[in-house]
């Protein structure tokens, strides 16, 4: 018997996979990203009957084509890593659609058992399912579960082990198609028999007929002539049916899923309009839906920021205290400055600023997602978001950005595709967070005029609009139309959400803290080494000539990378006054604020970007924004000088 | 009559009898008479066994009345027969419609237009006829279960040209407006 086995969880989105995952792994889990991708990866371990079981939660997907990265990751994982078992988590209340995916797994010849989850939801909808019949039809075990209550999980594990150890035999169902299609599949499959590929020949043949780009590429490298045969057979099927081959195959698969579902489920009770349905109707109402959404988001927004604020203050107190102790120990010499100022300040910035906001944010976002409200928000806002080149779900990160960019960037993971995630993350960094608002109001608002402050906000919206659309056009990859499943409202599972939030925060800390500490250290080192002025002079072509700012502004902008508030703090510290009108002219104030508003937010945001879309893209966005900000700043300088002298 | 037609007739005969009986009670003679009018060769030797079989299976009941001294036998459809007829229509008749229409070249009636999803009103149902979207979009739609022949119901659409919420295969889907305009359905006649 093996000592270490791997089990993968696969299924549609929102079927309760992560709840099953959490039930199985408890606190022994780790949430990160698939290497080099923006897709979340949840892994965990459990020890059961003398065996280590590694559990991996694959992304929620509807098919195994090349439509999205999630699908590619999943099928590659199953075919290449060959997990000992795949537990297909199925939503018992939406059997047909879920079975479509089950059939895909069976076609991929993955070793599966089925967790028939959400049996309670099914019962509420009046659906009763004959599990034994399902087992007979599919040839694999089907265990009814209610993951949120832990029902059936133990049995699921038992059966999983029994299957892996060979104590329970399975006879997996092989989906077949109409004769004309089968004939051609078999022909292609026989050609592929001897190919050195990870995937089963029959599955590969079907994918070729479906026109799967990834598989075509793989086959092209081995034997391009097969592609020609596939193309020919594909066209024959299309001629017979009058629809694209892909449609024919998908259609027949769905018919199969439908046939199985009909045989296995019975509508027992009359369908009364459930409470969840009524809530759904109100929350998507043409007129009422919007104020409800505004109210909900506002209250959640305030919850996050009040909670964050509260804890931020408490932590602030601890850190000031801790700083004093540190100074008592190390003294106030250069070392103290570097260690204290660099590392300590860095950790302080991370913990007291970002963390108190991020933890409640993750929880609330998790609740929104799990309850199903997120899809309704996307439904209401999709149209508006389109104008910016985004989809409906981007509304939430965008709004969050007005408070703090860090959770907003992290929130971009809710977007449906990688391309959308990147565009959303980019646009979000342009949203003026609270820190930047402090500068806008504290500098421009107080010393130049409120009207000008408002103009800056409008200009920012304008920038978001334009840059969003540009990003939309320029980003590689195809823009996708919105196709989203809206599952029934349900009470979110707080335990799962809290647990997952915790692990996501841990993952963020792993990336953010090193970045923050290193940058703090660097800047402190520069300061202590007396390099501030030399650097200011080096930057003066940009700061003085192009932007028209005093040369010291260059340094403050660099410090602004750590925390935006530092810009004002530094200015007042360097000049010894908070009356900024003695330091800067109105034009200079406007230009400085403009650049601050548009150039990359703090290091914590860069860390968030790195976590969500990867270091390369984060770096590209950073550079683009810095260049853009400086460019606009210089132009603004020249235009404003004409108007304001 | 060739073998294929004979086979078909055997299967369709029971269906036909039930359909007739669902409209009003029929006698064996009624059925034979009408068939002869249509110049269709239906012999008693085939009809009566079919009728008896239907009675035995519980789809028809036999009623004997005495009129003017003569015994008349009438066949009436039972609830079970009605259910069976309805079920056959759903699982067999509806899918056959397109095929029969094409095969027999039955012209489409006026009310059956092909509309795109965005033209449907809230609550209207239809069957998908064709999807005129790009390859990727069509694939994605197919993956989500929206293929020709699928029955869908439009629930509502978001204001200001927003996406559309539809019910298909027992679950709710949201489709962007642009994409929805490329999905063509045939609306169900009431």
CSV table of C-alpha atoms in Angstrom, one decimal, chain B:
chain,number,residue,atom,x,y,z
B,1,UNK,CA,-45.9,-1.5,-48.5
B,2,UNK,CA,-42.2,-1.9,-47.9
B,3,UNK,CA,-40.7,-3.2,-44.7
B,4,UNK,CA,-39.6,0.3,-43.4
B,5,UNK,CA,-43.0,1.7,-43.8
B,6,UNK,CA,-44.6,-1.3,-42.2
B,7,UNK,CA,-42.4,-1.0,-39.2
B,8,UNK,CA,-43.1,2.6,-38.8
B,9,UNK,CA,-46.8,2.0,-39.1
B,10,UNK,CA,-46.9,-0.5,-36.3
B,11,UNK,CA,-45.2,2.0,-34.0
B,12,UNK,CA,-47.1,5.0,-35.1
B,13,UNK,CA,-50.5,3.3,-35.1
B,14,UNK,CA,-50.8,3.1,-31.4
B,15,UNK,CA,-49.8,6.7,-31.1
B,16,UNK,CA,-52.3,7.7,-33.7
B,17,UNK,CA,-55.1,5.8,-32.0
B,18,UNK,CA,-54.4,7.5,-28.7
B,19,UNK,CA,-54.3,10.9,-30.3
B,20,UNK,CA,-57.7,10.3,-31.9
B,21,UNK,CA,-59.1,9.0,-28.7
B,22,UNK,CA,-57.8,12.0,-26.8
B,23,UNK,CA,-60.0,14.2,-28.9
B,24,UNK,CA,-63.2,12.2,-28.5
B,25,UNK,CA,-64.2,8.6,-28.0
B,26,UNK,CA,-63.7,6.5,-31.1
B,27,UNK,CA,-64.9,3.2,-32.4
B,28,UNK,CA,-63.0,0.9,-34.5
B,29,UNK,CA,-65.2,1.6,-37.4
B,30,UNK,CA,-64.6,5.4,-37.0
B,31,UNK,CA,-60.9,4.8,-37.3
B,32,UNK,CA,-61.2,2.5,-40.3
B,33,UNK,CA,-63.5,4.9,-42.1
B,34,UNK,CA,-61.3,7.9,-41.8
B,35,UNK,CA,-58.3,6.0,-42.9
B,36,UNK,CA,-60.1,4.8,-46.0
B,37,UNK,CA,-61.0,8.4,-46.8
B,38,UNK,CA,-57.3,9.2,-46.8
B,39,UNK,CA,-56.8,6.2,-49.0
B,40,UNK,CA,-54.7,4.6,-46.5
B,41,UNK,CA,-54.7,0.8,-46.3
B,42,UNK,CA,-55.5,0.1,-42.7
B,43,UNK,CA,-56.9,-3.4,-42.2
B,44,UNK,CA,-59.1,-4.5,-39.3
B,45,UNK,CA,-56.6,-7.2,-38.8
B,46,UNK,CA,-54.0,-4.6,-37.8
B,47,UNK,CA,-56.3,-2.1,-36.1
B,48,UNK,CA,-58.1,-4.3,-33.6
B,49,UNK,CA,-55.1,-6.0,-32.1
B,50,UNK,CA,-53.6,-2.6,-31.6
B,51,UNK,CA,-56.8,-1.4,-29.9
B,52,UNK,CA,-56.9,-4.4,-27.7
B,53,UNK,CA,-53.3,-4.0,-26.8
B,54,UNK,CA,-53.9,-0.4,-25.8
B,55,UNK,CA,-56.8,-1.4,-23.6
B,56,UNK,CA,-54.8,-4.2,-22.0
B,57,UNK,CA,-52.0,-1.7,-21.2
B,58,UNK,CA,-54.5,0.6,-19.6
B,59,UNK,CA,-54.3,3.5,-22.1
B,60,UNK,CA,-57.8,3.0,-23.4
B,61,UNK,CA,-61.0,1.8,-21.8
B,62,UNK,CA,-63.7,0.0,-23.8
B,63,UNK,CA,-67.2,1.1,-23.4
B,64,UNK,CA,-70.2,-0.8,-24.7
B,65,UNK,CA,-73.4,1.0,-25.4
B,66,UNK,CA,-76.6,-0.2,-26.8
B,67,UNK,CA,-78.2,2.0,-29.4
B,68,UNK,CA,-81.3,1.0,-31.3
B,69,UNK,CA,-80.7,-2.5,-30.2
B,70,UNK,CA,-77.2,-2.6,-31.6
B,71,UNK,CA,-74.1,-2.9,-29.5
B,72,UNK,CA,-71.6,-0.2,-30.1
B,73,UNK,CA,-68.1,-0.4,-28.8
B,74,UNK,CA,-66.3,2.9,-28.0
B,75,UNK,CA,-62.7,3.4,-26.9
B,76,UNK,CA,-62.0,6.2,-24.6
B,77,UNK,CA,-58.6,7.4,-23.5
B,78,UNK,CA,-57.6,7.0,-19.9
B,79,UNK,CA,-55.6,9.3,-17.7
B,80,UNK,CA,-52.7,7.0,-18.1
B,81,UNK,CA,-53.1,7.1,-21.9
B,82,UNK,CA,-53.2,10.9,-21.8
B,83,UNK,CA,-50.0,11.0,-19.7
B,84,UNK,CA,-48.3,8.5,-22.1
B,85,UNK,CA,-49.4,10.6,-25.1
B,86,UNK,CA,-48.0,13.8,-23.5
B,87,UNK,CA,-44.8,12.1,-22.6
B,88,UNK,CA,-44.3,10.7,-26.0
B,89,UNK,CA,-44.8,14.2,-27.4
B,90,UNK,CA,-42.1,15.6,-25.2
B,91,UNK,CA,-39.5,13.0,-25.6
B,92,UNK,CA,-40.3,11.9,-29.1
B,93,UNK,CA,-42.5,14.4,-30.9
B,94,UNK,CA,-40.8,17.6,-30.2
B,95,UNK,CA,-37.3,16.5,-31.3
B,96,UNK,CA,-38.8,14.9,-34.4
B,97,UNK,CA,-40.5,18.2,-35.4
B,98,UNK,CA,-37.5,19.7,-37.2
B,99,UNK,CA,-36.8,16.4,-38.9
B,100,UNK,CA,-40.4,15.8,-40.1
B,101,UNK,CA,-40.6,19.4,-41.2
B,102,UNK,CA,-37.6,19.1,-43.3
B,103,UNK,CA,-38.3,15.6,-44.6
B,104,UNK,CA,-41.9,16.4,-45.6
B,105,UNK,CA,-41.1,19.9,-46.5
B,106,UNK,CA,-43.8,21.4,-44.3
B,107,UNK,CA,-43.7,25.2,-44.7
B,108,UNK,CA,-43.3,27.2,-41.5
B,109,UNK,CA,-46.3,29.0,-40.2
B,110,UNK,CA,-46.3,32.7,-39.7
B,111,UNK,CA,-46.0,32.8,-36.0
B,112,UNK,CA,-42.8,30.8,-35.9
B,113,UNK,CA,-40.1,33.3,-36.3
B,114,UNK,CA,-36.6,33.0,-35.4
B,115,UNK,CA,-35.6,35.7,-33.0
B,116,UNK,CA,-32.4,36.4,-31.2
B,117,UNK,CA,-32.4,36.1,-27.4
B,118,UNK,CA,-32.5,39.8,-26.9
B,119,UNK,CA,-35.8,40.1,-28.8
B,120,UNK,CA,-37.5,37.8,-26.4
B,121,UNK,CA,-39.7,39.2,-23.6
B,122,UNK,CA,-39.3,38.3,-20.0
B,123,UNK,CA,-40.7,35.0,-19.4
B,124,UNK,CA,-40.8,33.9,-23.0
B,125,UNK,CA,-39.4,30.5,-23.9
B,126,UNK,CA,-37.8,29.2,-27.0
B,127,UNK,CA,-35.6,26.5,-28.5
B,128,UNK,CA,-32.2,27.4,-29.8
B,129,UNK,CA,-32.0,27.1,-33.6
B,130,UNK,CA,-28.6,28.4,-34.4
B,131,UNK,CA,-25.7,30.4,-32.9
B,132,UNK,CA,-24.0,32.9,-35.1
B,133,UNK,CA,-21.1,33.7,-32.9
B,134,UNK,CA,-17.4,33.3,-33.3
B,135,UNK,CA,-15.8,29.9,-32.8
B,136,UNK,CA,-14.7,30.5,-29.2
B,137,UNK,CA,-17.9,32.1,-28.0
B,138,UNK,CA,-19.9,29.3,-29.6
B,139,UNK,CA,-17.7,26.8,-27.9
B,140,UNK,CA,-18.1,28.4,-24.6
B,141,UNK,CA,-21.9,28.6,-25.1
B,142,UNK,CA,-21.9,24.9,-26.0
B,143,UNK,CA,-19.9,24.0,-22.9
B,144,UNK,CA,-22.5,25.8,-20.8
B,145,UNK,CA,-25.2,23.7,-22.4
B,146,UNK,CA,-26.5,26.1,-25.0
B,147,UNK,CA,-26.7,24.1,-28.2
B,148,UNK,CA,-29.2,23.9,-31.0
B,149,UNK,CA,-32.2,22.1,-29.7
B,150,UNK,CA,-31.8,23.4,-26.1
B,151,UNK,CA,-34.9,24.8,-24.5
B,152,UNK,CA,-34.3,28.2,-22.8
B,153,UNK,CA,-36.5,30.7,-21.0
B,154,UNK,CA,-35.6,34.3,-20.7
B,155,UNK,CA,-35.9,35.5,-17.2
B,156,UNK,CA,-35.0,39.1,-17.4
B,157,UNK,CA,-32.4,41.5,-18.8
B,158,UNK,CA,-30.3,44.0,-16.9
B,159,UNK,CA,-31.3,47.6,-17.6
B,160,UNK,CA,-29.3,49.8,-20.0
B,161,UNK,CA,-28.5,47.1,-22.5
B,162,UNK,CA,-27.1,44.9,-19.8
B,163,UNK,CA,-26.7,41.1,-19.8
B,164,UNK,CA,-29.6,38.7,-20.0
B,165,UNK,CA,-30.5,36.1,-17.4
B,166,UNK,CA,-31.9,32.9,-18.9
B,167,UNK,CA,-33.0,29.6,-17.5
B,168,UNK,CA,-31.5,26.6,-19.3
B,169,UNK,CA,-31.1,23.0,-18.2
B,170,UNK,CA,-32.5,23.8,-14.8
B,171,UNK,CA,-30.0,26.5,-13.9
B,172,UNK,CA,-29.6,30.2,-14.4
B,173,UNK,CA,-27.1,31.6,-16.8
B,174,UNK,CA,-26.1,35.2,-17.5
B,175,UNK,CA,-25.1,36.1,-21.0
B,176,UNK,CA,-23.7,39.4,-22.2
B,177,UNK,CA,-26.0,41.3,-24.5
B,178,UNK,CA,-23.7,41.2,-27.4
B,179,UNK,CA,-23.4,37.5,-27.3
B,180,UNK,CA,-27.1,37.0,-26.6
B,181,UNK,CA,-27.9,38.8,-29.8
B,182,UNK,CA,-26.1,36.1,-31.7
B,183,UNK,CA,-28.2,33.2,-30.3
B,184,UNK,CA,-31.3,32.6,-32.4
B,185,UNK,CA,-34.3,30.8,-31.0
B,186,UNK,CA,-37.6,29.7,-32.2
B,187,UNK,CA,-40.3,30.9,-29.9
B,188,UNK,CA,-42.8,28.4,-28.6
B,189,UNK,CA,-46.3,28.9,-29.9
B,190,UNK,CA,-48.8,29.2,-27.2
